[in-house]
Amino acid sequence: MRGKLEDDVDALFRLPLAEFTTARNTLAAQLKKAGRGDEAVLVKALVKPSISAWAVNQLYWKHREAFDRLIATGERFRHAQTSRLARKVGDMRGALDARREALSHLSDLATALLREAGHNPTPDTIRRITTTLEAMSAYASLADAPRPGRLTHDVDPPGFDSLASLIPGASMAERTKEPGRVTESQESGRGATSARRKAELPADARQFEDTRQARIAAAKASLQEAKRLLTDERARAQSLEAAQKKAYAEAKDAEKHRREAEQQFEKARAASEEAARHAQSVTAEVKEAAKAVHDAKRTVERASKELELLFRE
């Protein structure tokens, strides 16, 4: 596939995952209609990527600088294998540290990409993405390496034997020789034989094994640190749960006081309203009493005048 078709295929793998199949079928139909049947068959055969492979493709298309930085760490590691022995260990460890940082950064980017696309970045998905990225870094210099940006499935990293085959200086016979069978009479000497075989390995292979052991040690240290962090976080969670229970209890107590205060307020308001009504009633009675006094006074005045007239007669 050349020219524009290459660009069209790249465009397929750039699409959101849900659009891949429809777009692929449309492109194949267009090619077939244009009389390009062989190319149509090739396009039709393209497999829809898995969610993890799709995410790695998007990292290649959308975050090329970070992706290329990871590939460069793989090249740096292989270059360190061919450098002078005095510098080799430091260079290889530096390359491994750089790759670990690049993988961590790309893992964060993949998580964001998946969420933006509406996918769930589960721990298993992120693990498969990281594994594929690590494999891409290891395979980058090979002629038959998986093509970045067009992955359809996860890629497994090479095993120790495969990596050893990439180390200069290891002959084909050394890379393909099968271990001899150990008889019962040789069982007691297995440890010595194993040590001798390790000593007979090429220097580059021994160095790789040393580096692998260093990585294992580092992974164990990381595991211990993760366990420590887990213990700390559990303790923190328990402390927060205790604080939450205390806060709930205080809130419940405050709610009880609030209800009691509201009840007291209602009683006080009822008493106030009753006192106001009583005051209004007394005020009315006072007005009536004042009117009665006024009327009685006028009656006394009239009676006094009548009595005075009688005395005059």
PDB file of N, CA and C in Angstrom, residues 196-238:
ATOM      1  N   ARG A 196      28.759 -22.987  36.557  1.00  0.00           N
ATOM      2  CA  ARG A 196      29.736 -23.039  35.481  1.00  0.00           C
ATOM      3  C   ARG A 196      29.140 -22.520  34.183  1.00  0.00           C
ATOM      4  N   ARG A 197      27.872 -22.899  33.917  1.00  0.00           N
ATOM      5  CA  ARG A 197      27.221 -22.406  32.688  1.00  0.00           C
ATOM      6  C   ARG A 197      27.096 -20.892  32.696  1.00  0.00           C
ATOM      7  N   LYS A 198      26.772 -20.347  33.872  1.00  0.00           N
ATOM      8  CA  LYS A 198      26.659 -18.888  33.947  1.00  0.00           C
ATOM      9  C   LYS A 198      28.003 -18.235  33.680  1.00  0.00           C
ATOM     10  N   ALA A 199      29.068 -18.858  34.205  1.00  0.00           N
ATOM     11  CA  ALA A 199      30.397 -18.299  33.992  1.00  0.00           C
ATOM     12  C   ALA A 199      30.811 -18.396  32.531  1.00  0.00           C
ATOM     13  N   GLU A 200      30.264 -19.437  31.827  1.00  0.00           N
ATOM     14  CA  GLU A 200      30.627 -19.626  30.417  1.00  0.00           C
ATOM     15  C   GLU A 200      29.830 -18.733  29.477  1.00  0.00           C
ATOM     16  N   LEU A 201      28.829 -18.030  29.991  1.00  0.00           N
ATOM     17  CA  LEU A 201      28.053 -17.129  29.136  1.00  0.00           C
ATOM     18  C   LEU A 201      28.948 -16.034  28.594  1.00  0.00           C
ATOM     19  N   PRO A 202      28.632 -15.474  27.409  1.00  0.00           N
ATOM     20  CA  PRO A 202      29.370 -14.319  26.905  1.00  0.00           C
ATOM     21  C   PRO A 202      29.272 -13.168  27.895  1.00  0.00           C
ATOM     22  N   ALA A 203      30.277 -12.308  27.885  1.00  0.00           N
ATOM     23  CA  ALA A 203      30.310 -11.201  28.844  1.00  0.00           C
ATOM     24  C   ALA A 203      29.070 -10.337  28.739  1.00  0.00           C
ATOM     25  N   ASP A 204      28.596 -10.085  27.499  1.00  0.00           N
ATOM     26  CA  ASP A 204      27.408  -9.244  27.319  1.00  0.00           C
ATOM     27  C   ASP A 204      26.185  -9.914  27.922  1.00  0.00           C
ATOM     28  N   ALA A 205      26.078 -11.238  27.745  1.00  0.00           N
ATOM     29  CA  ALA A 205      24.927 -11.941  28.303  1.00  0.00           C
ATOM     30  C   ALA A 205      24.975 -11.914  29.821  1.00  0.00           C
ATOM     31  N   ARG A 206      26.216 -12.104  30.389  1.00  0.00           N
ATOM     32  CA  ARG A 206      26.324 -12.031  31.845  1.00  0.00           C
ATOM     33  C   ARG A 206      25.930 -10.652  32.343  1.00  0.00           C
ATOM     34  N   GLN A 207      26.357  -9.635  31.607  1.00  0.00           N
ATOM     35  CA  GLN A 207      26.017  -8.272  32.035  1.00  0.00           C
ATOM     36  C   GLN A 207      24.509  -8.039  31.974  1.00  0.00           C
ATOM     37  N   PHE A 208      23.888  -8.585  30.918  1.00  0.00           N
ATOM     38  CA  PHE A 208      22.437  -8.444  30.833  1.00  0.00           C
ATOM     39  C   PHE A 208      21.754  -9.133  32.007  1.00  0.00           C
ATOM     40  N   GLU A 209      22.288 -10.345  32.370  1.00  0.00           N
ATOM     41  CA  GLU A 209      21.702 -11.068  33.499  1.00  0.00           C
ATOM     42  C   GLU A 209      21.881 -10.270  34.788  1.00  0.00           C
ATOM     43  N   ASP A 210      23.063  -9.643  34.949  1.00  0.00           N
ATOM     44  CA  ASP A 210      23.280  -8.819  36.134  1.00  0.00           C
ATOM     45  C   ASP A 210      22.294  -7.655  36.170  1.00  0.00           C
ATOM     46  N   THR A 211      22.081  -7.058  35.004  1.00  0.00           N
ATOM     47  CA  THR A 211      21.134  -5.951  34.937  1.00  0.00           C
ATOM     48  C   THR A 211      19.719  -6.423  35.241  1.00  0.00           C
ATOM     49  N   ARG A 212      19.395  -7.629  34.733  1.00  0.00           N
ATOM     50  CA  ARG A 212      18.065  -8.182  35.013  1.00  0.00           C
ATOM     51  C   ARG A 212      17.881  -8.394  36.510  1.00  0.00           C
ATOM     52  N   GLN A 213      18.924  -8.917  37.158  1.00  0.00           N
ATOM     53  CA  GLN A 213      18.844  -9.115  38.601  1.00  0.00           C
ATOM     54  C   GLN A 213      18.708  -7.786  39.331  1.00  0.00           C
ATOM     55  N   ALA A 214      19.407  -6.759  38.801  1.00  0.00           N
ATOM     56  CA  ALA A 214      19.278  -5.433  39.412  1.00  0.00           C
ATOM     57  C   ALA A 214      17.859  -4.914  39.269  1.00  0.00           C
ATOM     58  N   ARG A 215      17.244  -5.189  38.107  1.00  0.00           N
ATOM     59  CA  ARG A 215      15.855  -4.770  37.915  1.00  0.00           C
ATOM     60  C   ARG A 215      14.916  -5.511  38.862  1.00  0.00           C
ATOM     61  N   ILE A 216      15.210  -6.812  39.057  1.00  0.00           N
ATOM     62  CA  ILE A 216      14.388  -7.589  39.988  1.00  0.00           C
ATOM     63  C   ILE A 216      14.497  -7.020  41.392  1.00  0.00           C
ATOM     64  N   ALA A 217      15.753  -6.689  41.784  1.00  0.00           N
ATOM     65  CA  ALA A 217      15.947  -6.097  43.113  1.00  0.00           C
ATOM     66  C   ALA A 217      15.214  -4.773  43.233  1.00  0.00           C
ATOM     67  N   ALA A 218      15.300  -3.967  42.162  1.00  0.00           N
ATOM     68  CA  ALA A 218      14.607  -2.682  42.187  1.00  0.00           C
ATOM     69  C   ALA A 218      13.093  -2.879  42.259  1.00  0.00           C
ATOM     70  N   ALA A 219      12.605  -3.896  41.531  1.00  0.00           N
ATOM     71  CA  ALA A 219      11.162  -4.170  41.568  1.00  0.00           C
ATOM     72  C   ALA A 219      10.730  -4.613  42.957  1.00  0.00           C
ATOM     73  N   LYS A 220      11.586  -5.443  43.621  1.00  0.00           N
ATOM     74  CA  LYS A 220      11.264  -5.860  44.981  1.00  0.00           C
ATOM     75  C   LYS A 220      11.234  -4.668  45.923  1.00  0.00           C
ATOM     76  N   ALA A 221      12.214  -3.755  45.733  1.00  0.00           N
ATOM     77  CA  ALA A 221      12.227  -2.554  46.568  1.00  0.00           C
ATOM     78  C   ALA A 221      10.991  -1.706  46.325  1.00  0.00           C
ATOM     79  N   SER A 222      10.587  -1.615  45.048  1.00  0.00           N
ATOM     80  CA  SER A 222       9.371  -0.861  44.724  1.00  0.00           C
ATOM     81  C   SER A 222       8.151  -1.512  45.357  1.00  0.00           C
ATOM     82  N   LEU A 223       8.142  -2.866  45.359  1.00  0.00           N
ATOM     83  CA  LEU A 223       7.028  -3.579  45.972  1.00  0.00           C
ATOM     84  C   LEU A 223       6.960  -3.295  47.470  1.00  0.00           C
ATOM     85  N   GLN A 224       8.125  -3.320  48.129  1.00  0.00           N
ATOM     86  CA  GLN A 224       8.151  -3.029  49.553  1.00  0.00           C
ATOM     87  C   GLN A 224       7.678  -1.610  49.828  1.00  0.00           C
ATOM     88  N   GLU A 225       8.116  -0.680  48.979  1.00  0.00           N
ATOM     89  CA  GLU A 225       7.689   0.706  49.149  1.00  0.00           C
ATOM     90  C   GLU A 225       6.187   0.829  48.928  1.00  0.00           C
ATOM     91  N   ALA A 226       5.669   0.097  47.930  1.00  0.00           N
ATOM     92  CA  ALA A 226       4.229   0.124  47.677  1.00  0.00           C
ATOM     93  C   ALA A 226       3.465  -0.445  48.868  1.00  0.00           C
ATOM     94  N   LYS A 227       4.003  -1.535  49.456  1.00  0.00           N
ATOM     95  CA  LYS A 227       3.356  -2.111  50.634  1.00  0.00           C
ATOM     96  C   LYS A 227       3.359  -1.121  51.794  1.00  0.00           C
ATOM     97  N   ARG A 228       4.513  -0.414  51.952  1.00  0.00           N
ATOM     98  CA  ARG A 228       4.585   0.579  53.021  1.00  0.00           C
ATOM     99  C   ARG A 228       3.564   1.682  52.808  1.00  0.00           C
ATOM    100  N   LEU A 229       3.470   2.141  51.555  1.00  0.00           N
ATOM    101  CA  LEU A 229       2.489   3.183  51.243  1.00  0.00           C
ATOM    102  C   LEU A 229       1.073   2.682  51.477  1.00  0.00           C
ATOM    103  N   LEU A 230       0.833   1.398  51.147  1.00  0.00           N
ATOM    104  CA  LEU A 230      -0.486   0.821  51.367  1.00  0.00           C
ATOM    105  C   LEU A 230      -0.823   0.810  52.855  1.00  0.00           C
ATOM    106  N   THR A 231       0.173   0.420  53.675  1.00  0.00           N
ATOM    107  CA  THR A 231      -0.046   0.420  55.123  1.00  0.00           C
ATOM    108  C   THR A 231      -0.346   1.827  55.630  1.00  0.00           C
ATOM    109  N   ASP A 232       0.441   2.803  55.134  1.00  0.00           N
ATOM    110  CA  ASP A 232       0.225   4.188  55.555  1.00  0.00           C
ATOM    111  C   ASP A 232      -1.161   4.679  55.143  1.00  0.00           C
ATOM    112  N   GLU A 233      -1.557   4.349  53.911  1.00  0.00           N
ATOM    113  CA  GLU A 233      -2.853   4.812  53.424  1.00  0.00           C
ATOM    114  C   GLU A 233      -3.993   4.139  54.177  1.00  0.00           C
ATOM    115  N   ARG A 234      -3.807   2.856  54.526  1.00  0.00           N
ATOM    116  CA  ARG A 234      -4.826   2.181  55.319  1.00  0.00           C
ATOM    117  C   ARG A 234      -4.975   2.833  56.684  1.00  0.00           C
ATOM    118  N   ALA A 235      -3.825   3.161  57.307  1.00  0.00           N
ATOM    119  CA  ALA A 235      -3.873   3.835  58.605  1.00  0.00           C
ATOM    120  C   ALA A 235      -4.549   5.195  58.482  1.00  0.00           C
ATOM    121  N   ARG A 236      -4.218   5.888  57.400  1.00  0.00           N
ATOM    122  CA  ARG A 236      -4.835   7.199  57.172  1.00  0.00           C
ATOM    123  C   ARG A 236      -6.338   7.056  56.946  1.00  0.00           C
ATOM    124  N   ALA A 237      -6.729   6.005  56.213  1.00  0.00           N
ATOM    125  CA  ALA A 237      -8.150   5.776  55.957  1.00  0.00           C
ATOM    126  C   ALA A 237      -8.885   5.468  57.251  1.00  0.00           C
ATOM    127  N   GLN A 238      -8.246   4.659  58.117  1.00  0.00           N
ATOM    128  CA  GLN A 238      -8.873   4.348  59.397  1.00  0.00           C
ATOM    129  C   GLN A 238      -9.013   5.589  60.257  1.00  0.00           C
TER     130      GLN A 238
END
